[in-house]
Amino acid sequence: MDSGKKVEIVERYVSAYNARDIDTILSLYREDATMEDPYGTPPVSGKEALAALYQEGFDMGVVLALDGRPRCAGNAVAFPLLGTTEQGKLFIIDLFEFDADGRIERMRAYWGPESVEGEMEL
Amino acid sequence: MDSGKKVEIVERYVSAYNARDIDTILSLYREDATMEDPYGTPPVSGKEALAALYQEGFDMGVVLALDGRPRCAGNAVAFPLLGTTEQGKLFIIDLFEFDADGRIERMRAYWGPESVEGEMEL
């Protein structure tokens, strides 16, 4: 998969997130994709479960922005993100792995309690 | 594994890399660790093979610097790096997964041709 295509998906993902456009977000995923957010918690699968997880961030008022250049390799793209709310900041690295059709089949978000600045409650 | 410990290992790794201190770098890894640099290429395993891969970067004169905050999650840490040579820059995200003893058991580096600025030949 072309790197330009991957970066385009990352950019669509971030704008769709900020527009609370869950349909666009889900359209980037395979039906049976898994999401580990944060990595280390049990993987969530299925569009309803993914939608519920995104809704939690929307309810907190999280706004995402790229916090560095996306890095493409193999079937994957890794990219630093900054999540901001009125209460604080969260520093994240997301990792998408794509299937042969260019859909995200595995999403992992790397962040932990020490990735928070301010009073954000996660 | 404690996040502070992971970040300390990342910092030791970057300084050891820049000091060309291969013994310290290898001491952070398990004996049977695998390294995918870049991710998508066949994993390399064994201290000799890892040393050879690091030597390639040393021979190119690569100097590493953190390019953002390390993000800890589960048994892992993901961190953005900037590799610089006289010829150019390389934007990388490294991902370390640790075993129960705090040694790196799987290392993946995310970067591709479009992660290069300048004339660096990889």
PDB file of N, CA, C and O in Angstrom, chain A residues 3 7 38-40 67-82 91-95 97 108-117, chain B residues 3 7 38-40 67-82 91-95 97 108-117:
ATOM      1  N   SER A   3       2.377   4.886   0.432  1.00  0.00           N
ATOM      2  CA  SER A   3       2.511   5.721   1.630  1.00  0.00           C
ATOM      3  C   SER A   3       1.614   6.958   1.573  1.00  0.00           C
ATOM      4  O   SER A   3       1.057   7.373   2.589  1.00  0.00           O
ATOM      5  N   VAL A   7      -1.035   8.188   4.472  1.00  0.00           N
ATOM      6  CA  VAL A   7      -1.019   9.509   5.123  1.00  0.00           C
ATOM      7  C   VAL A   7      -2.371  10.204   4.913  1.00  0.00           C
ATOM      8  O   VAL A   7      -2.898  10.869   5.809  1.00  0.00           O
ATOM      9  N   PRO A  38      -6.037   2.080  25.360  1.00  0.00           N
ATOM     10  CA  PRO A  38      -4.630   1.977  24.990  1.00  0.00           C
ATOM     11  C   PRO A  38      -4.193   0.531  24.777  1.00  0.00           C
ATOM     12  O   PRO A  38      -4.843  -0.392  25.256  1.00  0.00           O
ATOM     13  N   TYR A  39      -3.069   0.376  24.054  1.00  0.00           N
ATOM     14  CA  TYR A  39      -2.417  -0.922  23.914  1.00  0.00           C
ATOM     15  C   TYR A  39      -2.183  -1.506  25.311  1.00  0.00           C
ATOM     16  O   TYR A  39      -1.790  -0.775  26.225  1.00  0.00           O
ATOM     17  N   GLY A  40      -2.466  -2.785  25.467  1.00  0.00           N
ATOM     18  CA  GLY A  40      -2.309  -3.424  26.776  1.00  0.00           C
ATOM     19  C   GLY A  40      -3.663  -3.744  27.395  1.00  0.00           C
ATOM     20  O   GLY A  40      -3.759  -4.544  28.313  1.00  0.00           O
ATOM     21  N   ASP A  67       0.990  15.358  15.913  1.00  0.00           N
ATOM     22  CA  ASP A  67       2.052  15.911  16.764  1.00  0.00           C
ATOM     23  C   ASP A  67       3.415  15.492  16.193  1.00  0.00           C
ATOM     24  O   ASP A  67       4.374  15.263  16.924  1.00  0.00           O
ATOM     25  N   GLY A  68       3.475  15.396  14.871  1.00  0.00           N
ATOM     26  CA  GLY A  68       4.706  14.970  14.212  1.00  0.00           C
ATOM     27  C   GLY A  68       4.306  14.276  12.927  1.00  0.00           C
ATOM     28  O   GLY A  68       3.127  14.107  12.632  1.00  0.00           O
ATOM     29  N   ARG A  69       5.294  13.870  12.175  1.00  0.00           N
ATOM     30  CA  ARG A  69       5.080  13.324  10.847  1.00  0.00           C
ATOM     31  C   ARG A  69       4.663  11.847  10.937  1.00  0.00           C
ATOM     32  O   ARG A  69       5.261  11.092  11.703  1.00  0.00           O
ATOM     33  N   PRO A  70       3.651  11.424  10.183  1.00  0.00           N
ATOM     34  CA  PRO A  70       3.337   9.996  10.138  1.00  0.00           C
ATOM     35  C   PRO A  70       4.499   9.239   9.500  1.00  0.00           C
ATOM     36  O   PRO A  70       5.129   9.738   8.563  1.00  0.00           O
ATOM     37  N   ARG A  71       4.807   8.048  10.052  1.00  0.00           N
ATOM     38  CA  ARG A  71       5.890   7.211   9.528  1.00  0.00           C
ATOM     39  C   ARG A  71       5.271   5.936   8.966  1.00  0.00           C
ATOM     40  O   ARG A  71       4.626   5.186   9.705  1.00  0.00           O
ATOM     41  N   CYS A  72       5.483   5.695   7.671  1.00  0.00           N
ATOM     42  CA  CYS A  72       4.912   4.537   6.985  1.00  0.00           C
ATOM     43  C   CYS A  72       5.950   3.437   6.851  1.00  0.00           C
ATOM     44  O   CYS A  72       7.106   3.724   6.532  1.00  0.00           O
ATOM     45  N   ALA A  73       5.549   2.179   7.069  1.00  0.00           N
ATOM     46  CA  ALA A  73       6.461   1.042   6.896  1.00  0.00           C
ATOM     47  C   ALA A  73       5.613  -0.201   6.729  1.00  0.00           C
ATOM     48  O   ALA A  73       4.612  -0.382   7.434  1.00  0.00           O
ATOM     49  N   GLY A  74       6.017  -1.068   5.800  1.00  0.00           N
ATOM     50  CA  GLY A  74       5.277  -2.314   5.572  1.00  0.00           C
ATOM     51  C   GLY A  74       3.806  -2.017   5.325  1.00  0.00           C
ATOM     52  O   GLY A  74       3.463  -1.140   4.542  1.00  0.00           O
ATOM     53  N   ASN A  75       2.940  -2.735   6.022  1.00  0.00           N
ATOM     54  CA  ASN A  75       1.486  -2.524   5.889  1.00  0.00           C
ATOM     55  C   ASN A  75       0.958  -1.528   6.922  1.00  0.00           C
ATOM     56  O   ASN A  75      -0.244  -1.505   7.189  1.00  0.00           O
ATOM     57  N   ALA A  76       1.873  -0.721   7.496  1.00  0.00           N
ATOM     58  CA  ALA A  76       1.495   0.087   8.663  1.00  0.00           C
ATOM     59  C   ALA A  76       1.832   1.563   8.521  1.00  0.00           C
ATOM     60  O   ALA A  76       2.634   1.969   7.672  1.00  0.00           O
ATOM     61  N   VAL A  77       1.194   2.344   9.378  1.00  0.00           N
ATOM     62  CA  VAL A  77       1.601   3.735   9.585  1.00  0.00           C
ATOM     63  C   VAL A  77       1.527   4.012  11.096  1.00  0.00           C
ATOM     64  O   VAL A  77       0.576   3.599  11.764  1.00  0.00           O
ATOM     65  N   ALA A  78       2.581   4.653  11.618  1.00  0.00           N
ATOM     66  CA  ALA A  78       2.625   5.068  13.019  1.00  0.00           C
ATOM     67  C   ALA A  78       2.660   6.586  13.022  1.00  0.00           C
ATOM     68  O   ALA A  78       3.359   7.188  12.206  1.00  0.00           O
ATOM     69  N   PHE A  79       1.879   7.207  13.929  1.00  0.00           N
ATOM     70  CA  PHE A  79       1.854   8.672  13.922  1.00  0.00           C
ATOM     71  C   PHE A  79       1.604   9.226  15.315  1.00  0.00           C
ATOM     72  O   PHE A  79       0.781   8.721  16.062  1.00  0.00           O
ATOM     73  N   PRO A  80       2.355  10.285  15.673  1.00  0.00           N
ATOM     74  CA  PRO A  80       2.187  10.917  16.974  1.00  0.00           C
ATOM     75  C   PRO A  80       0.971  11.841  16.942  1.00  0.00           C
ATOM     76  O   PRO A  80       0.759  12.566  15.968  1.00  0.00           O
ATOM     77  N   LEU A  81       0.194  11.787  18.008  1.00  0.00           N
ATOM     78  CA  LEU A  81      -1.001  12.613  18.128  1.00  0.00           C
ATOM     79  C   LEU A  81      -0.963  13.370  19.440  1.00  0.00           C
ATOM     80  O   LEU A  81      -0.369  12.910  20.421  1.00  0.00           O
ATOM     81  N   LEU A  82      -1.622  14.521  19.425  1.00  0.00           N
ATOM     82  CA  LEU A  82      -1.868  15.256  20.655  1.00  0.00           C
ATOM     83  C   LEU A  82      -3.380  15.386  20.786  1.00  0.00           C
ATOM     84  O   LEU A  82      -4.050  15.874  19.871  1.00  0.00           O
ATOM     85  N   PHE A  91      -0.691  12.854  25.138  1.00  0.00           N
ATOM     86  CA  PHE A  91       0.262  12.556  24.071  1.00  0.00           C
ATOM     87  C   PHE A  91       0.129  11.073  23.697  1.00  0.00           C
ATOM     88  O   PHE A  91       0.282  10.202  24.550  1.00  0.00           O
ATOM     89  N   ILE A  92      -0.165  10.835  22.422  1.00  0.00           N
ATOM     90  CA  ILE A  92      -0.511   9.489  21.935  1.00  0.00           C
ATOM     91  C   ILE A  92       0.374   9.147  20.728  1.00  0.00           C
ATOM     92  O   ILE A  92       0.768  10.047  19.982  1.00  0.00           O
ATOM     93  N   ILE A  93       0.664   7.874  20.542  1.00  0.00           N
ATOM     94  CA  ILE A  93       1.127   7.399  19.228  1.00  0.00           C
ATOM     95  C   ILE A  93       0.145   6.331  18.775  1.00  0.00           C
ATOM     96  O   ILE A  93      -0.111   5.373  19.504  1.00  0.00           O
ATOM     97  N   ASP A  94      -0.437   6.524  17.598  1.00  0.00           N
ATOM     98  CA  ASP A  94      -1.347   5.541  17.020  1.00  0.00           C
ATOM     99  C   ASP A  94      -0.600   4.713  15.989  1.00  0.00           C
ATOM    100  O   ASP A  94       0.297   5.218  15.291  1.00  0.00           O
ATOM    101  N   LEU A  95      -0.989   3.452  15.899  1.00  0.00           N
ATOM    102  CA  LEU A  95      -0.406   2.536  14.919  1.00  0.00           C
ATOM    103  C   LEU A  95      -1.554   1.843  14.195  1.00  0.00           C
ATOM    104  O   LEU A  95      -2.372   1.175  14.829  1.00  0.00           O
ATOM    105  N   GLU A  97      -2.495  -0.874  11.157  1.00  0.00           N
ATOM    106  CA  GLU A  97      -2.046  -1.885  10.187  1.00  0.00           C
ATOM    107  C   GLU A  97      -3.189  -2.102   9.205  1.00  0.00           C
ATOM    108  O   GLU A  97      -4.349  -2.257   9.616  1.00  0.00           O
ATOM    109  N   ARG A 108      -3.753   0.259  17.273  1.00  0.00           N
ATOM    110  CA  ARG A 108      -3.251   0.294  18.642  1.00  0.00           C
ATOM    111  C   ARG A 108      -2.884   1.729  18.976  1.00  0.00           C
ATOM    112  O   ARG A 108      -2.249   2.407  18.166  1.00  0.00           O
ATOM    113  N   ALA A 109      -3.302   2.186  20.141  1.00  0.00           N
ATOM    114  CA  ALA A 109      -2.966   3.540  20.600  1.00  0.00           C
ATOM    115  C   ALA A 109      -2.057   3.397  21.813  1.00  0.00           C
ATOM    116  O   ALA A 109      -2.390   2.683  22.763  1.00  0.00           O
ATOM    117  N   TYR A 110      -0.896   4.043  21.758  1.00  0.00           N
ATOM    118  CA  TYR A 110       0.074   3.992  22.847  1.00  0.00           C
ATOM    119  C   TYR A 110      -0.012   5.268  23.663  1.00  0.00           C
ATOM    120  O   TYR A 110       0.240   6.359  23.156  1.00  0.00           O
ATOM    121  N   TRP A 111      -0.402   5.134  24.903  1.00  0.00           N
ATOM    122  CA  TRP A 111      -0.409   6.238  25.856  1.00  0.00           C
ATOM    123  C   TRP A 111      -0.660   5.634  27.235  1.00  0.00           C
ATOM    124  O   TRP A 111      -1.161   4.519  27.360  1.00  0.00           O
ATOM    125  N   GLY A 112      -0.299   6.358  28.249  1.00  0.00           N
ATOM    126  CA  GLY A 112      -0.507   5.894  29.614  1.00  0.00           C
ATOM    127  C   GLY A 112      -0.732   7.085  30.518  1.00  0.00           C
ATOM    128  O   GLY A 112      -0.764   8.234  30.055  1.00  0.00           O
ATOM    129  N   PRO A 113      -0.893   6.835  31.811  1.00  0.00           N
ATOM    130  CA  PRO A 113      -1.175   7.931  32.753  1.00  0.00           C
ATOM    131  C   PRO A 113      -0.149   9.046  32.660  1.00  0.00           C
ATOM    132  O   PRO A 113      -0.490  10.228  32.800  1.00  0.00           O
ATOM    133  N   GLU A 114       1.117   8.691  32.411  1.00  0.00           N
ATOM    134  CA  GLU A 114       2.177   9.728  32.369  1.00  0.00           C
ATOM    135  C   GLU A 114       2.172  10.493  31.036  1.00  0.00           C
ATOM    136  O   GLU A 114       2.951  11.431  30.873  1.00  0.00           O
ATOM    137  N   SER A 115       1.269  10.098  30.113  1.00  0.00           N
ATOM    138  CA  SER A 115       1.153  10.833  28.844  1.00  0.00           C
ATOM    139  C   SER A 115       0.205  12.018  28.971  1.00  0.00           C
ATOM    140  O   SER A 115      -0.037  12.738  28.005  1.00  0.00           O
ATOM    141  N   VAL A 116      -0.338  12.196  30.180  1.00  0.00           N
ATOM    142  CA  VAL A 116      -1.308  13.265  30.414  1.00  0.00           C
ATOM    143  C   VAL A 116      -0.620  14.488  31.001  1.00  0.00           C
ATOM    144  O   VAL A 116       0.215  14.370  31.888  1.00  0.00           O
ATOM    145  N   GLU A 117      -0.998  15.651  30.491  1.00  0.00           N
ATOM    146  CA  GLU A 117      -0.616  16.915  31.135  1.00  0.00           C
ATOM    147  C   GLU A 117      -1.896  17.612  31.524  1.00  0.00           C
ATOM    148  O   GLU A 117      -2.806  17.740  30.698  1.00  0.00           O
TER     149      GLU A 117
ATOM    150  N   SER B   3       6.606   2.883  33.915  1.00  0.00           N
ATOM    151  CA  SER B   3       6.827   3.781  32.772  1.00  0.00           C
ATOM    152  C   SER B   3       8.137   4.549  32.895  1.00  0.00           C
ATOM    153  O   SER B   3       8.830   4.778  31.897  1.00  0.00           O
ATOM    154  N   VAL B   7      11.103   4.831  30.035  1.00  0.00           N
ATOM    155  CA  VAL B   7      11.610   6.085  29.470  1.00  0.00           C
ATOM    156  C   VAL B   7      13.122   6.183  29.707  1.00  0.00           C
ATOM    157  O   VAL B   7      13.875   6.639  28.840  1.00  0.00           O
ATOM    158  N   PRO B  38      13.535  -1.397   8.755  1.00  0.00           N
ATOM    159  CA  PRO B  38      12.203  -0.964   9.136  1.00  0.00           C
ATOM    160  C   PRO B  38      11.228  -2.139   9.267  1.00  0.00           C
ATOM    161  O   PRO B  38      11.471  -3.220   8.717  1.00  0.00           O
ATOM    162  N   TYR B  39      10.131  -1.893   9.986  1.00  0.00           N
ATOM    163  CA  TYR B  39       9.012  -2.833  10.052  1.00  0.00           C
ATOM    164  C   TYR B  39       8.593  -3.173   8.616  1.00  0.00           C
ATOM    165  O   TYR B  39       8.521  -2.287   7.768  1.00  0.00           O
ATOM    166  N   GLY B  40       8.340  -4.463   8.389  1.00  0.00           N
ATOM    167  CA  GLY B  40       7.972  -4.892   7.034  1.00  0.00           C
ATOM    168  C   GLY B  40       9.096  -5.672   6.381  1.00  0.00           C
ATOM    169  O   GLY B  40       8.867  -6.391   5.410  1.00  0.00           O
ATOM    170  N   ASP B  67      12.206  12.949  19.099  1.00  0.00           N
ATOM    171  CA  ASP B  67      11.464  13.916  18.297  1.00  0.00           C
ATOM    172  C   ASP B  67      10.045  14.057  18.870  1.00  0.00           C
ATOM    173  O   ASP B  67       9.085  14.289  18.148  1.00  0.00           O
ATOM    174  N   GLY B  68       9.939  13.877  20.173  1.00  0.00           N
ATOM    175  CA  GLY B  68       8.638  13.945  20.834  1.00  0.00           C
ATOM    176  C   GLY B  68       8.711  13.077  22.067  1.00  0.00           C
ATOM    177  O   GLY B  68       9.725  12.428  22.328  1.00  0.00           O
ATOM    178  N   ARG B  69       7.636  13.034  22.810  1.00  0.00           N
ATOM    179  CA  ARG B  69       7.584  12.364  24.085  1.00  0.00           C
ATOM    180  C   ARG B  69       7.385  10.852  23.898  1.00  0.00           C
ATOM    181  O   ARG B  69       6.539  10.448  23.089  1.00  0.00           O
ATOM    182  N   PRO B  70       8.142  10.026  24.606  1.00  0.00           N
ATOM    183  CA  PRO B  70       7.866   8.576  24.560  1.00  0.00           C
ATOM    184  C   PRO B  70       6.483   8.306  25.156  1.00  0.00           C
ATOM    185  O   PRO B  70       6.094   8.948  26.130  1.00  0.00           O
ATOM    186  N   ARG B  71       5.741   7.374  24.550  1.00  0.00           N
ATOM    187  CA  ARG B  71       4.418   7.000  25.027  1.00  0.00           C
ATOM    188  C   ARG B  71       4.464   5.547  25.505  1.00  0.00           C
ATOM    189  O   ARG B  71       4.751   4.645  24.711  1.00  0.00           O
ATOM    190  N   CYS B  72       4.171   5.331  26.779  1.00  0.00           N
ATOM    191  CA  CYS B  72       4.219   4.002  27.390  1.00  0.00           C
ATOM    192  C   CYS B  72       2.824   3.410  27.452  1.00  0.00           C
ATOM    193  O   CYS B  72       1.868   4.112  27.800  1.00  0.00           O
ATOM    194  N   ALA B  73       2.709   2.107  27.169  1.00  0.00           N
ATOM    195  CA  ALA B  73       1.416   1.413  27.271  1.00  0.00           C
ATOM    196  C   ALA B  73       1.693  -0.072  27.355  1.00  0.00           C
ATOM    197  O   ALA B  73       2.546  -0.587  26.618  1.00  0.00           O
ATOM    198  N   GLY B  74       0.972  -0.761  28.246  1.00  0.00           N
ATOM    199  CA  GLY B  74       1.155  -2.208  28.386  1.00  0.00           C
ATOM    200  C   GLY B  74       2.621  -2.530  28.610  1.00  0.00           C
ATOM    201  O   GLY B  74       3.284  -1.895  29.435  1.00  0.00           O
ATOM    202  N   ASN B  75       3.146  -3.507  27.861  1.00  0.00           N
ATOM    203  CA  ASN B  75       4.559  -3.886  27.984  1.00  0.00           C
ATOM    204  C   ASN B  75       5.455  -3.107  27.016  1.00  0.00           C
ATOM    205  O   ASN B  75       6.570  -3.544  26.723  1.00  0.00           O
ATOM    206  N   ALA B  76       4.940  -1.982  26.506  1.00  0.00           N
ATOM    207  CA  ALA B  76       5.625  -1.324  25.386  1.00  0.00           C
ATOM    208  C   ALA B  76       5.887   0.151  25.621  1.00  0.00           C
ATOM    209  O   ALA B  76       5.300   0.793  26.494  1.00  0.00           O
ATOM    210  N   VAL B  77       6.807   0.676  24.812  1.00  0.00           N
ATOM    211  CA  VAL B  77       6.977   2.126  24.690  1.00  0.00           C
ATOM    212  C   VAL B  77       7.165   2.446  23.209  1.00  0.00           C
ATOM    213  O   VAL B  77       7.880   1.731  22.501  1.00  0.00           O
ATOM    214  N   ALA B  78       6.475   3.481  22.740  1.00  0.00           N
ATOM    215  CA  ALA B  78       6.610   3.968  21.362  1.00  0.00           C
ATOM    216  C   ALA B  78       7.187   5.369  21.454  1.00  0.00           C
ATOM    217  O   ALA B  78       6.774   6.151  22.320  1.00  0.00           O
ATOM    218  N   PHE B  79       8.143   5.681  20.585  1.00  0.00           N
ATOM    219  CA  PHE B  79       8.748   7.024  20.687  1.00  0.00           C
ATOM    220  C   PHE B  79       9.212   7.515  19.327  1.00  0.00           C
ATOM    221  O   PHE B  79       9.773   6.779  18.536  1.00  0.00           O
ATOM    222  N   PRO B  80       8.953   8.813  19.054  1.00  0.00           N
ATOM    223  CA  PRO B  80       9.364   9.416  17.789  1.00  0.00           C
ATOM    224  C   PRO B  80      10.851   9.776  17.856  1.00  0.00           C
ATOM    225  O   PRO B  80      11.322  10.293  18.864  1.00  0.00           O
ATOM    226  N   LEU B  81      11.563   9.484  16.783  1.00  0.00           N
ATOM    227  CA  LEU B  81      12.994   9.778  16.691  1.00  0.00           C
ATOM    228  C   LEU B  81      13.267  10.571  15.430  1.00  0.00           C
ATOM    229  O   LEU B  81      12.572  10.426  14.429  1.00  0.00           O
ATOM    230  N   LEU B  82      14.317  11.362  15.517  1.00  0.00           N
ATOM    231  CA  LEU B  82      14.854  12.017  14.327  1.00  0.00           C
ATOM    232  C   LEU B  82      16.296  11.545  14.182  1.00  0.00           C
ATOM    233  O   LEU B  82      17.089  11.658  15.125  1.00  0.00           O
ATOM    234  N   PHE B  91      12.892  10.570   9.713  1.00  0.00           N
ATOM    235  CA  PHE B  91      11.882  10.595  10.770  1.00  0.00           C
ATOM    236  C   PHE B  91      11.423   9.168  11.051  1.00  0.00           C
ATOM    237  O   PHE B  91      10.950   8.483  10.136  1.00  0.00           O
ATOM    238  N   ILE B  92      11.573   8.746  12.304  1.00  0.00           N
ATOM    239  CA  ILE B  92      11.356   7.346  12.703  1.00  0.00           C
ATOM    240  C   ILE B  92      10.391   7.311  13.892  1.00  0.00           C
ATOM    241  O   ILE B  92      10.376   8.239  14.704  1.00  0.00           O
ATOM    242  N   ILE B  93       9.599   6.241  14.004  1.00  0.00           N
ATOM    243  CA  ILE B  93       8.978   5.904  15.294  1.00  0.00           C
ATOM    244  C   ILE B  93       9.453   4.518  15.670  1.00  0.00           C
ATOM    245  O   ILE B  93       9.323   3.576  14.877  1.00  0.00           O
ATOM    246  N   ASP B  94      10.070   4.382  16.841  1.00  0.00           N
ATOM    247  CA  ASP B  94      10.503   3.084  17.352  1.00  0.00           C
ATOM    248  C   ASP B  94       9.474   2.560  18.339  1.00  0.00           C
ATOM    249  O   ASP B  94       8.844   3.339  19.071  1.00  0.00           O
ATOM    250  N   LEU B  95       9.339   1.248  18.332  1.00  0.00           N
ATOM    251  CA  LEU B  95       8.427   0.568  19.261  1.00  0.00           C
ATOM    252  C   LEU B  95       9.188  -0.559  19.933  1.00  0.00           C
ATOM    253  O   LEU B  95       9.683  -1.456  19.244  1.00  0.00           O
ATOM    254  N   GLU B  97       8.942  -3.630  22.775  1.00  0.00           N
ATOM    255  CA  GLU B  97       8.126  -4.439  23.682  1.00  0.00           C
ATOM    256  C   GLU B  97       9.073  -5.148  24.637  1.00  0.00           C
ATOM    257  O   GLU B  97      10.083  -5.724  24.199  1.00  0.00           O
ATOM    258  N   ARG B 108      10.629  -2.697  16.732  1.00  0.00           N
ATOM    259  CA  ARG B 108      10.189  -2.372  15.377  1.00  0.00           C
ATOM    260  C   ARG B 108      10.425  -0.886  15.140  1.00  0.00           C
ATOM    261  O   ARG B 108      10.091  -0.069  16.005  1.00  0.00           O
ATOM    262  N   ALA B 109      11.006  -0.573  13.999  1.00  0.00           N
ATOM    263  CA  ALA B 109      11.242   0.826  13.634  1.00  0.00           C
ATOM    264  C   ALA B 109      10.365   1.136  12.422  1.00  0.00           C
ATOM    265  O   ALA B 109      10.408   0.421  11.416  1.00  0.00           O
ATOM    266  N   TYR B 110       9.556   2.187  12.534  1.00  0.00           N
ATOM    267  CA  TYR B 110       8.654   2.589  11.453  1.00  0.00           C
ATOM    268  C   TYR B 110       9.252   3.778  10.721  1.00  0.00           C
ATOM    269  O   TYR B 110       9.439   4.843  11.310  1.00  0.00           O
ATOM    270  N   TRP B 111       9.588   3.566   9.477  1.00  0.00           N
ATOM    271  CA  TRP B 111      10.043   4.642   8.592  1.00  0.00           C
ATOM    272  C   TRP B 111      10.029   4.087   7.178  1.00  0.00           C
ATOM    273  O   TRP B 111      10.027   2.866   6.971  1.00  0.00           O
ATOM    274  N   GLY B 112      10.020   4.957   6.213  1.00  0.00           N
ATOM    275  CA  GLY B 112      10.030   4.543   4.814  1.00  0.00           C
ATOM    276  C   GLY B 112      10.715   5.597   3.985  1.00  0.00           C
ATOM    277  O   GLY B 112      11.175   6.614   4.524  1.00  0.00           O
ATOM    278  N   PRO B 113      10.777   5.376   2.688  1.00  0.00           N
ATOM    279  CA  PRO B 113      11.478   6.323   1.805  1.00  0.00           C
ATOM    280  C   PRO B 113      10.975   7.758   1.971  1.00  0.00           C
ATOM    281  O   PRO B 113      11.758   8.705   1.909  1.00  0.00           O
ATOM    282  N   GLU B 114       9.677   7.928   2.228  1.00  0.00           N
ATOM    283  CA  GLU B 114       9.128   9.290   2.345  1.00  0.00           C
ATOM    284  C   GLU B 114       9.400   9.901   3.715  1.00  0.00           C
ATOM    285  O   GLU B 114       9.046  11.060   3.958  1.00  0.00           O
ATOM    286  N   SER B 115      10.080   9.122   4.599  1.00  0.00           N
ATOM    287  CA  SER B 115      10.454   9.665   5.920  1.00  0.00           C
ATOM    288  C   SER B 115      11.796  10.381   5.854  1.00  0.00           C
ATOM    289  O   SER B 115      12.294  10.870   6.864  1.00  0.00           O
ATOM    290  N   VAL B 116      12.374  10.414   4.667  1.00  0.00           N
ATOM    291  CA  VAL B 116      13.699  11.022   4.485  1.00  0.00           C
ATOM    292  C   VAL B 116      13.561  12.447   3.976  1.00  0.00           C
ATOM    293  O   VAL B 116      12.747  12.720   3.102  1.00  0.00           O
ATOM    294  N   GLU B 117      14.353  13.335   4.557  1.00  0.00           N
ATOM    295  CA  GLU B 117      14.508  14.683   3.999  1.00  0.00           C
ATOM    296  C   GLU B 117      15.972  14.839   3.639  1.00  0.00           C
ATOM    297  O   GLU B 117      16.834  14.552   4.470  1.00  0.00           O
TER     298      GLU B 117
END
